[in-house]
Tab-separated table of C-alpha atoms (C1' of nucleotides) in Angstrom:
chain	number	residue	atom	x	y	z
H	12	UNK	CA	86.834	58.564	83.015
H	13	UNK	CA	87.250	56.746	86.308
H	14	UNK	CA	86.480	58.813	89.398
H	15	UNK	CA	89.382	60.610	91.006
H	16	UNK	CA	90.238	60.428	94.672
H	17	UNK	CA	90.247	63.651	96.669
H	18	UNK	CA	94.033	63.742	96.589
H	19	UNK	CA	94.138	63.199	92.860
H	20	UNK	CA	91.597	65.953	92.304
H	21	UNK	CA	93.699	68.241	94.464
H	22	UNK	CA	96.768	67.513	92.370
H	23	UNK	CA	94.839	67.963	89.139
H	24	UNK	CA	93.556	71.335	90.338
H	25	UNK	CA	97.074	72.292	91.282
H	26	UNK	CA	98.290	71.497	87.770
H	27	UNK	CA	95.428	73.436	86.229
H	28	UNK	CA	96.129	76.439	88.421
H	29	UNK	CA	99.750	76.390	87.377
H	30	UNK	CA	98.939	76.168	83.682
H	31	UNK	CA	96.432	78.972	84.054
H	32	UNK	CA	98.604	81.241	86.151
H	33	UNK	CA	102.158	80.478	85.048
H	34	UNK	CA	101.562	79.348	81.522
H	35	UNK	CA	103.131	75.927	81.982
H	36	UNK	CA	102.604	72.854	84.141
H	37	UNK	CA	104.415	72.505	87.468
H	38	UNK	CA	107.311	70.182	88.158
H	39	UNK	CA	106.715	67.209	90.404
H	40	UNK	CA	108.616	68.987	93.162
H	41	UNK	CA	106.429	72.065	92.793
H	42	UNK	CA	103.298	69.956	93.144
H	43	UNK	CA	104.750	68.307	96.231
H	44	UNK	CA	105.420	71.711	97.738
H	45	UNK	CA	101.986	73.038	96.832
H	46	UNK	CA	100.015	70.186	98.348
H	47	UNK	CA	102.304	69.848	101.333
H	48	UNK	CA	104.082	66.589	100.665
H	49	UNK	CA	107.740	66.297	101.375
H	50	UNK	CA	108.760	63.741	98.818
H	51	UNK	CA	108.407	63.894	95.043
H	52	UNK	CA	107.904	60.181	94.767
H	53	UNK	CA	104.437	60.163	96.277
H	54	UNK	CA	103.332	62.819	93.829
H	55	UNK	CA	104.853	60.862	90.989
H	56	UNK	CA	102.744	57.840	91.721
H	57	UNK	CA	99.644	59.993	91.941
H	58	UNK	CA	100.475	61.418	88.561
H	59	UNK	CA	100.790	57.933	87.163
H	60	UNK	CA	97.382	57.124	88.639
H	61	UNK	CA	95.968	60.253	86.993
H	62	UNK	CA	97.516	59.195	83.712
H	63	UNK	CA	96.016	55.718	84.028
H	64	UNK	CA	92.626	57.284	84.650
H	65	UNK	CA	93.004	59.404	81.556
H	66	UNK	CA	93.029	62.793	83.245
H	67	UNK	CA	96.539	63.681	82.169
H	68	UNK	CA	99.286	62.420	79.913
H	69	UNK	CA	102.862	62.115	81.098
H	70	UNK	CA	105.621	62.808	78.630
H	71	UNK	CA	108.654	60.777	79.722
H	72	UNK	CA	111.944	62.561	80.263
H	73	UNK	CA	110.486	65.967	79.630
H	74	UNK	CA	110.573	68.571	82.322
H	75	UNK	CA	107.063	69.644	83.247
H	76	UNK	CA	105.943	66.884	80.924
H	77	UNK	CA	102.338	66.861	82.072
H	78	UNK	CA	99.587	67.353	79.545
H	79	UNK	CA	96.066	68.052	80.735
H	80	UNK	CA	93.632	65.967	78.731
H	81	UNK	CA	90.182	66.884	80.070
H	82	UNK	CA	90.785	70.600	80.089
H	83	UNK	CA	88.662	72.807	82.288
H	84	UNK	CA	85.323	72.932	80.539
H	85	UNK	CA	84.836	76.326	78.987
H	86	UNK	CA	81.756	78.461	79.381
H	87	UNK	CA	78.996	76.310	77.933
H	88	UNK	CA	76.789	79.293	77.241
H	89	UNK	CA	73.117	79.750	77.929
H	90	UNK	CA	70.893	76.687	78.195
H	91	UNK	CA	68.343	76.413	75.417
H	92	UNK	CA	64.948	75.140	76.538
H	93	UNK	CA	63.229	73.729	73.516
H	94	UNK	CA	59.907	72.534	74.725
H	95	UNK	CA	58.237	73.474	77.944
H	96	UNK	CA	56.774	70.423	79.631
H	97	UNK	CA	53.534	71.197	81.448
H	98	UNK	CA	53.697	71.050	85.200
H	99	UNK	CA	57.466	71.069	85.483
H	100	UNK	CA	59.680	73.942	86.457
H	101	UNK	CA	61.785	75.402	83.699
H	102	UNK	CA	65.514	74.798	83.573
H	103	UNK	CA	65.480	71.191	84.681
H	104	UNK	CA	68.204	69.298	82.906
H	105	UNK	CA	65.754	67.204	80.922
H	106	UNK	CA	64.370	70.277	79.201
H	107	UNK	CA	67.699	71.754	78.179
H	108	UNK	CA	68.137	70.992	74.522
H	109	UNK	CA	71.693	72.281	74.356
H	110	UNK	CA	73.846	75.223	75.301
H	111	UNK	CA	74.552	78.245	73.149
H	112	UNK	CA	77.435	80.642	73.533
H	113	UNK	CA	76.325	84.206	73.095
H	114	UNK	CA	78.463	87.239	73.629
H	115	UNK	CA	76.849	88.875	76.652
H	116	UNK	CA	77.987	92.239	75.304
H	117	UNK	CA	75.399	91.885	72.585
H	118	UNK	CA	72.278	92.270	74.673
H	119	UNK	CA	71.288	95.281	76.692
H	120	UNK	CA	70.210	93.088	79.606
H	121	UNK	CA	71.886	89.903	80.650
H	122	UNK	CA	70.066	86.737	79.663
H	123	UNK	CA	69.873	83.625	81.804
H	124	UNK	CA	68.486	81.137	79.328
H	125	UNK	CA	66.950	80.727	75.909
H	126	UNK	CA	63.410	79.610	75.262
H	127	UNK	CA	62.074	78.427	71.927
H	128	UNK	CA	58.815	80.076	70.935
H	129	UNK	CA	55.885	77.926	69.922
H	130	UNK	CA	53.168	79.566	67.913
H	131	UNK	CA	52.486	82.971	66.464
H	132	UNK	CA	50.788	84.710	69.369
H	133	UNK	CA	53.471	87.412	69.548
H	134	UNK	CA	53.799	87.883	65.794
H	135	UNK	CA	53.221	91.642	65.771
H	136	UNK	CA	55.968	92.123	68.330
H	137	UNK	CA	58.360	90.585	65.831
H	138	UNK	CA	58.425	87.232	67.622
H	139	UNK	CA	57.704	84.345	65.279
H	140	UNK	CA	57.241	80.606	65.684
H	141	UNK	CA	60.573	78.910	66.337
H	142	UNK	CA	62.351	82.069	67.492
H	143	UNK	CA	64.587	81.843	70.534
H	144	UNK	CA	63.866	84.265	73.319
H	145	UNK	CA	66.646	85.481	75.543
H	146	UNK	CA	65.142	85.373	79.008
H	147	UNK	CA	66.287	87.138	82.119
H	148	UNK	CA	65.064	85.369	85.229
H	149	UNK	CA	62.863	87.665	87.230
H	150	UNK	CA	60.027	87.150	89.681
H	151	UNK	CA	58.545	90.559	88.993
H	152	UNK	CA	57.876	92.562	85.890
H	153	UNK	CA	56.558	95.956	84.919
H	154	UNK	CA	53.593	96.761	82.740
H	155	UNK	CA	54.460	96.664	79.088
H	156	UNK	CA	57.220	94.122	79.341
H	157	UNK	CA	57.064	90.858	77.470
H	158	UNK	CA	57.250	88.102	80.055
H	159	UNK	CA	57.411	84.363	80.415
H	160	UNK	CA	54.512	83.575	82.753
H	161	UNK	CA	53.107	80.460	84.276
H	162	UNK	CA	49.387	80.088	85.003
H	163	UNK	CA	48.116	76.711	86.159
H	164	UNK	CA	51.204	74.858	84.954
H	165	UNK	CA	50.916	76.460	81.527
H	166	UNK	CA	53.896	78.478	80.388
H	167	UNK	CA	53.191	81.312	77.999
H	168	UNK	CA	54.942	84.350	76.537
H	169	UNK	CA	52.824	87.494	76.504
H	170	UNK	CA	52.975	91.211	77.105
H	171	UNK	CA	52.125	92.026	80.698
H	172	UNK	CA	49.717	94.820	81.596
H	173	UNK	CA	49.022	95.407	85.242
H	174	UNK	CA	45.775	97.118	86.248
H	175	UNK	CA	45.303	97.039	89.995
H	176	UNK	CA	44.543	93.497	91.069
H	177	UNK	CA	44.082	92.266	87.513
H	178	UNK	CA	46.994	91.250	85.320
H	179	UNK	CA	46.430	91.078	81.588
H	180	UNK	CA	48.582	88.880	79.409
H	181	UNK	CA	48.214	90.366	75.964
H	182	UNK	CA	49.191	88.557	72.795
H	183	UNK	CA	50.587	90.587	69.903
H	184	UNK	CA	48.298	89.064	67.332
H	185	UNK	CA	44.562	89.862	66.922
H	186	UNK	CA	43.833	86.186	66.302
H	187	UNK	CA	44.627	85.430	69.928
H	188	UNK	CA	42.773	86.643	72.966
H	189	UNK	CA	43.905	88.461	76.064
H	190	UNK	CA	44.232	86.409	79.243
H	191	UNK	CA	43.066	88.194	82.374
H	192	UNK	CA	44.342	86.964	85.723
H	193	UNK	CA	42.695	88.038	88.974
H	194	UNK	CA	45.715	88.124	91.247
H	195	UNK	CA	43.411	87.706	94.278
H	196	UNK	CA	42.128	84.339	93.102
H	197	UNK	CA	44.663	82.923	90.722
H	198	UNK	CA	48.386	82.791	90.954
H	199	UNK	CA	50.494	84.370	88.246
H	200	UNK	CA	54.074	83.302	88.339
H	201	UNK	CA	56.558	85.362	86.340
H	202	UNK	CA	59.387	83.152	85.136
H	203	UNK	CA	61.346	85.853	83.395
H	204	UNK	CA	61.457	88.835	81.099
H	205	UNK	CA	62.217	88.698	77.406
H	206	UNK	CA	65.370	90.749	76.830
H	207	UNK	CA	66.243	89.561	73.339
H	208	UNK	CA	65.087	87.579	70.346
H	209	UNK	CA	67.118	85.319	68.091
H	210	UNK	CA	65.835	83.881	64.847
H	211	UNK	CA	68.076	81.063	63.754
H	212	UNK	CA	66.516	80.521	60.369
H	213	UNK	CA	64.904	82.896	57.928
H	214	UNK	CA	62.526	81.895	55.079
R	13	UNK	CA	104.463	96.504	71.591
R	14	UNK	CA	107.558	97.021	69.487
R	15	UNK	CA	107.520	95.267	66.130
R	16	UNK	CA	109.095	91.829	65.994
R	17	UNK	CA	111.693	90.774	63.483
R	18	UNK	CA	110.898	87.853	61.198
R	19	UNK	CA	113.085	85.567	63.281
R	20	UNK	CA	111.461	86.648	66.495
R	21	UNK	CA	108.014	86.076	65.044
R	22	UNK	CA	109.121	82.629	63.956
R	23	UNK	CA	110.271	81.800	67.455
R	24	UNK	CA	107.101	83.210	68.982
R	25	UNK	CA	104.995	81.084	66.642
R	26	UNK	CA	107.074	78.075	67.567
R	27	UNK	CA	106.395	78.656	71.260
R	28	UNK	CA	102.694	79.126	70.602
R	29	UNK	CA	102.545	75.913	68.585
R	30	UNK	CA	104.207	74.047	71.398
R	31	UNK	CA	101.870	75.392	74.053
R	32	UNK	CA	98.904	74.599	71.839
R	33	UNK	CA	100.013	71.129	70.838
R	34	UNK	CA	102.028	69.856	73.795
R	35	UNK	CA	100.440	71.782	76.598
R	36	UNK	CA	103.653	73.434	77.749
R	37	UNK	CA	106.289	75.756	76.273
R	38	UNK	CA	109.374	74.327	74.567
R	39	UNK	CA	112.865	74.319	76.019
R	40	UNK	CA	115.443	76.576	74.445
R	41	UNK	CA	117.037	73.536	72.843
R	42	UNK	CA	113.711	72.476	71.351
R	43	UNK	CA	113.237	75.905	69.821
R	44	UNK	CA	116.755	75.755	68.391
R	45	UNK	CA	115.977	72.387	66.829
R	46	UNK	CA	112.616	73.537	65.472
R	47	UNK	CA	113.911	76.650	63.732
R	48	UNK	CA	117.122	75.012	62.586
R	49	UNK	CA	119.726	76.674	64.745
R	50	UNK	CA	122.543	74.624	66.167
R	51	UNK	CA	123.259	76.526	69.340
R	52	UNK	CA	120.914	77.319	72.221
R	53	UNK	CA	122.620	80.586	72.915
R	54	UNK	CA	121.338	82.321	69.805
R	55	UNK	CA	117.799	81.357	70.698
R	56	UNK	CA	118.324	82.559	74.233
R	57	UNK	CA	119.221	86.024	73.089
R	58	UNK	CA	116.187	86.109	70.831
R	59	UNK	CA	114.035	85.152	73.781
R	60	UNK	CA	115.533	87.965	75.763
R	61	UNK	CA	114.743	90.330	72.911
R	62	UNK	CA	111.158	89.023	72.872
R	63	UNK	CA	110.946	89.576	76.615
R	64	UNK	CA	112.259	93.128	76.224
R	65	UNK	CA	109.602	93.766	73.598
R	66	UNK	CA	106.934	92.479	75.914
R	67	UNK	CA	105.879	89.471	73.873
R	68	UNK	CA	106.912	86.914	76.463
R	69	UNK	CA	108.100	86.742	80.022
R	70	UNK	CA	111.095	84.651	81.024
R	71	UNK	CA	111.048	82.969	84.405
R	72	UNK	CA	114.664	82.590	85.518
R	73	UNK	CA	115.926	79.155	86.463
R	74	UNK	CA	112.717	77.434	85.538
R	75	UNK	CA	112.692	74.823	82.831
R	76	UNK	CA	110.398	75.850	79.992
R	77	UNK	CA	110.114	79.119	81.866
R	78	UNK	CA	108.529	81.030	79.013
R	79	UNK	CA	105.215	82.753	79.534
R	80	UNK	CA	103.312	84.046	76.542
R	81	UNK	CA	101.993	87.505	77.299
R	82	UNK	CA	100.102	88.589	74.199
R	83	UNK	CA	98.264	85.316	73.818
R	84	UNK	CA	96.905	84.418	70.433
R	85	UNK	CA	93.926	86.707	70.075
R	86	UNK	CA	90.787	84.691	70.398
R	87	UNK	CA	88.007	84.646	67.907
R	88	UNK	CA	86.727	88.230	67.912
R	89	UNK	CA	83.360	87.149	66.557
R	90	UNK	CA	81.353	88.602	63.747
R	91	UNK	CA	81.799	92.255	62.795
R	92	UNK	CA	78.755	94.395	63.483
R	93	UNK	CA	78.042	97.009	60.855
R	94	UNK	CA	75.955	99.669	62.455
R	95	UNK	CA	75.332	102.214	59.778
R	96	UNK	CA	75.761	101.690	56.088
R	97	UNK	CA	77.499	104.643	54.533
R	98	UNK	CA	76.233	105.381	51.042
R	99	UNK	CA	78.645	104.673	48.238
R	100	UNK	CA	81.057	102.598	50.270
R	101	UNK	CA	81.470	98.877	50.246
R	102	UNK	CA	80.309	97.082	53.350
R	103	UNK	CA	82.798	95.620	55.795
R	104	UNK	CA	85.346	98.394	55.633
R	105	UNK	CA	86.941	98.832	59.011
R	106	UNK	CA	85.389	102.244	59.526
R	107	UNK	CA	81.900	100.791	59.420
R	108	UNK	CA	82.503	98.013	61.894
R	109	UNK	CA	80.966	99.141	65.155
R	110	UNK	CA	82.324	96.220	67.135
R	111	UNK	CA	82.618	92.454	67.126
R	112	UNK	CA	80.153	90.011	68.603
R	113	UNK	CA	80.828	86.431	69.541
R	114	UNK	CA	78.007	84.167	68.509
R	115	UNK	CA	78.023	80.425	68.792
R	116	UNK	CA	78.002	79.327	65.145
R	117	UNK	CA	76.084	76.220	66.222
R	118	UNK	CA	73.092	78.435	66.849
R	119	UNK	CA	72.273	79.354	63.272
R	120	UNK	CA	71.310	77.017	60.518
R	121	UNK	CA	73.558	78.808	58.042
R	122	UNK	CA	76.873	80.334	58.875
R	123	UNK	CA	76.858	84.114	59.180
R	124	UNK	CA	79.674	86.369	58.007
R	125	UNK	CA	78.672	89.646	59.598
R	126	UNK	CA	75.919	91.477	61.418
R	127	UNK	CA	73.993	94.395	60.023
R	128	UNK	CA	71.824	96.741	62.051
R	129	UNK	CA	68.407	97.309	60.534
R	130	UNK	CA	67.161	100.830	59.994
R	131	UNK	CA	63.455	101.288	59.595
R	132	UNK	CA	60.379	99.136	59.640
R	133	UNK	CA	60.191	98.041	56.012
R	134	UNK	CA	60.464	94.349	56.954
R	135	UNK	CA	58.165	94.540	59.955
R	136	UNK	CA	55.824	91.734	58.888
R	137	UNK	CA	58.753	89.387	58.459
R	138	UNK	CA	59.494	89.881	62.144
R	139	UNK	CA	62.394	92.255	61.446
R	140	UNK	CA	62.089	95.469	63.400
R	141	UNK	CA	64.015	98.735	63.562
R	142	UNK	CA	67.298	98.227	65.396
R	143	UNK	CA	67.411	94.468	64.932
R	144	UNK	CA	70.689	92.860	63.964
R	145	UNK	CA	70.643	90.699	60.877
R	146	UNK	CA	73.015	87.787	60.577
R	147	UNK	CA	74.225	87.981	57.014
R	148	UNK	CA	75.857	85.308	54.933
R	149	UNK	CA	77.927	86.816	52.153
R	150	UNK	CA	76.595	85.694	48.815
R	151	UNK	CA	76.626	87.148	45.302
R	152	UNK	CA	73.518	85.256	44.291
R	153	UNK	CA	70.201	84.554	45.917
R	154	UNK	CA	67.040	82.630	45.197
R	155	UNK	CA	63.515	83.965	44.943
R	156	UNK	CA	61.889	84.320	48.330
R	157	UNK	CA	65.072	84.886	50.279
R	158	UNK	CA	65.565	88.038	52.283
R	159	UNK	CA	68.670	89.704	50.944
R	160	UNK	CA	70.963	92.646	51.496
R	161	UNK	CA	71.037	94.368	48.112
R	162	UNK	CA	72.778	97.399	46.698
R	163	UNK	CA	71.173	99.529	43.994
R	164	UNK	CA	72.889	102.747	43.004
R	165	UNK	CA	74.998	102.888	46.168
R	166	UNK	CA	71.908	102.396	48.331
R	167	UNK	CA	71.948	99.375	50.589
R	168	UNK	CA	68.598	97.869	51.449
R	169	UNK	CA	67.181	94.738	53.021
R	170	UNK	CA	64.215	93.253	51.164
R	171	UNK	CA	62.713	89.978	50.055
R	172	UNK	CA	63.922	89.058	46.577
R	173	UNK	CA	61.518	87.859	43.882
R	174	UNK	CA	62.997	87.041	40.523
R	175	UNK	CA	60.773	87.122	37.439
R	176	UNK	CA	62.796	86.689	34.302
R	177	UNK	CA	64.830	89.823	33.719
R	178	UNK	CA	63.057	91.766	36.442
R	179	UNK	CA	64.036	91.493	40.081
R	180	UNK	CA	61.546	92.678	42.656
R	181	UNK	CA	62.671	93.797	46.071
R	182	UNK	CA	59.606	93.435	48.234
R	183	UNK	CA	59.238	95.029	51.634
R	184	UNK	CA	57.282	93.180	54.305
R	185	UNK	CA	55.158	96.165	55.228
R	186	UNK	CA	52.275	97.553	53.154
R	187	UNK	CA	53.396	101.096	53.931
R	188	UNK	CA	56.459	100.594	51.744
R	189	UNK	CA	56.506	99.971	48.037
R	190	UNK	CA	58.102	97.260	45.952
R	191	UNK	CA	61.277	98.157	44.090
R	192	UNK	CA	61.515	96.677	40.611
R	193	UNK	CA	64.934	96.371	39.014
R	194	UNK	CA	65.329	95.708	35.299
R	195	UNK	CA	68.458	93.627	35.340
R	196	UNK	CA	69.159	94.561	31.704
R	197	UNK	CA	69.441	98.257	32.520
R	198	UNK	CA	70.268	98.552	36.150
R	199	UNK	CA	72.716	96.669	38.254
R	200	UNK	CA	71.507	94.756	41.294
R	201	UNK	CA	74.275	93.727	43.574
R	202	UNK	CA	73.483	91.108	46.190
R	203	UNK	CA	75.620	91.691	49.259
R	204	UNK	CA	74.335	88.749	51.236
R	205	UNK	CA	71.452	86.678	52.496
R	206	UNK	CA	69.761	87.107	55.839
R	207	UNK	CA	70.230	83.869	57.777
R	208	UNK	CA	69.276	85.059	61.234
R	209	UNK	CA	67.850	87.907	63.255
R	210	UNK	CA	68.904	89.132	66.673
R	211	UNK	CA	66.948	91.630	68.715
R	212	UNK	CA	69.140	92.999	71.441
R	213	UNK	CA	66.466	94.929	73.238
R	214	UNK	CA	62.772	94.313	73.701
R	215	UNK	CA	60.141	96.926	74.657
F	28	DT	C1'	93.593	37.072	103.758
F	29	DA	C1'	95.919	38.226	99.931
F	30	DG	C1'	96.702	41.528	96.528
F	31	DA	C1'	95.980	45.767	94.158
F	32	DG	C1'	95.688	50.482	94.575
F	33	DT	C1'	96.362	54.662	97.283
F	34	DA	C1'	99.311	57.576	99.831
F	35	DC	C1'	103.080	58.597	101.418
F	36	DT	C1'	108.892	59.513	103.550
F	37	DG	C1'	113.510	59.856	102.343
F	38	DT	C1'	117.668	59.270	99.354
F	39	DT	C1'	120.236	58.736	95.205
F	40	DT	C1'	121.272	58.974	90.303
F	41	DA	C1'	120.987	60.367	85.716
F	42	DT	C1'	119.803	63.671	82.652
F	43	DA	C1'	117.338	67.675	80.909
F	44	DA	C1'	117.826	72.274	80.608
F	45	DA	C1'	119.189	77.021	81.937
F	46	DA	C1'	122.958	79.950	82.221
F	47	DA	C1'	127.399	81.636	81.369
F	48	DC	C1'	131.558	82.148	78.624
F	49	DA	C1'	134.099	83.178	74.322
F	50	DG	C1'	133.638	84.274	70.030
F	51	DT	C1'	131.938	86.074	64.749
F	52	DA	C1'	129.224	88.587	61.317
F	53	DT	C1'	125.616	91.656	59.579
F	54	DC	C1'	122.677	95.496	59.538
F	55	DC	C1'	120.890	100.038	61.035
F	56	DG	C1'	120.851	104.594	62.558
F	57	DT	C1'	123.506	108.691	63.880
A	20	DA	C1'	132.884	105.093	61.428
A	21	DC	C1'	130.980	103.727	65.544
A	22	DG	C1'	127.698	101.846	69.029
A	23	DG	C1'	123.904	98.980	69.518
A	24	DA	C1'	120.828	95.544	68.157
A	25	DT	C1'	120.220	91.329	65.633
A	26	DA	C1'	121.664	86.797	64.623
A	27	DC	C1'	124.220	83.445	65.207
A	28	DT	C1'	128.389	78.909	66.416
A	29	DG	C1'	130.364	76.170	69.877
A	30	DT	C1'	131.658	74.771	74.655
A	31	DT	C1'	131.347	74.499	79.626
A	32	DT	C1'	129.148	74.815	84.089
A	33	DT	C1'	125.541	74.630	87.150
A	34	DT	C1'	121.112	73.643	88.495
A	35	DA	C1'	116.577	71.863	87.916
A	36	DT	C1'	114.083	67.885	87.267
A	37	DA	C1'	112.700	63.175	86.241
A	38	DA	C1'	113.343	58.707	87.533
A	39	DA	C1'	114.748	54.945	90.234
A	40	DC	C1'	115.534	52.694	94.688
A	41	DA	C1'	114.151	51.268	99.401
A	42	DG	C1'	110.929	51.512	102.465
A	43	DT	C1'	105.998	52.106	105.478
A	44	DA	C1'	101.068	52.160	106.178
A	45	DC	C1'	96.264	52.222	105.038
A	46	DT	C1'	92.048	50.910	102.455
A	47	DC	C1'	89.555	48.606	99.720
A	48	DT	C1'	87.951	44.460	96.972
A	49	DA	C1'	87.766	39.666	95.604
DNA sequence: TAGAGTACTGTTTATAAAAACAGTATCCGT
DNA sequence: ACGGATACTGTTTTTATAAACAGTACTCTA
């Protein structure tokens, strides 16, 4: 769609507000009043411009005959990060595979994004390869929580155990080894806490 | 809200269709035309009755001044069955704890309802106590699939292995034992197939 | 520098649509 | 058997609204 001018955007917002609040689109005169224009004709031409640009459709000879075409985008849901690229912050657009709508009422804690698990290092915690983790963004975490952590540009999901100045990132699988981080020397960056798990395929 | 007469329901549906399809409510004359009534006055009185009953709101002196109050109920989501009562079919209203909206695009196979897991018998399949299973309703299942099965009014989640006339329901935890069902003698009723897992709390 | 598009004011005209008026008939509960 | 609600037909009046007409001014772009 062609870009809208500020005025056109203002009018479009006005129409959207009306539809949302009143249940039907405004008349041309109502738009004129709302945006502070004294003549309906100016608004009319703007509407025609909006119609040309594909934002709305005008139904001739119908009162309030304005149809919104690009309706206000609904809640896209949580971004799903499929593969973590080394050395890049999470949640950049390039890493978002898609968005998933999840009823927030479902999870005890609110999630901010989804992260696809790679590997079986958390198997015994019921987290398998390919599972989606519901992550709540947090800079800090308590001992015992399963966290998304970054050490030297490597992102990993492990159970955190804090012991003074040493942080242990424990896998939940005896085939993997514990990572110990000396907080005095190395930086441990908590990206978030795992608040839910979703397995999208079974078998 | 007071119950609507058939005619009133018809008019309400007509208004809803218009809002959905056109983007704005119909005029009284349009309703009259749509439901096959030759005079606008009859429709007007019906609208007033609908307003009295709280289904719509009429905005005086405004064209298409009809506001839908009880908007078409949105997708409530999948029913969540918390506790399976012995001897009762699943999905009776009494067993539905609540409804959860889940983006259907998330799961490989479409789910019909959610079932809360009790116990650790499927632990090694990454299904823990309290997890929600996304279940697709099916009467039949293949070997290897994790199914919701009913034997003698007991509902259980296990991995199905078919071997001729014997069906094995295998737990994924060595602490539990395999259930063998002789299909010639006993009835094995498949309630559905597990197509996803959701863990709503971690730790 | 000419033309297309934006961004208006202000007025008039035609029509779309709500509202009111004057009726009729049926059904339901008390 | 009576009032009240439903469920209309048919016509008239008033108002709300779209649409057209006649302008002005500014900003781009080709």
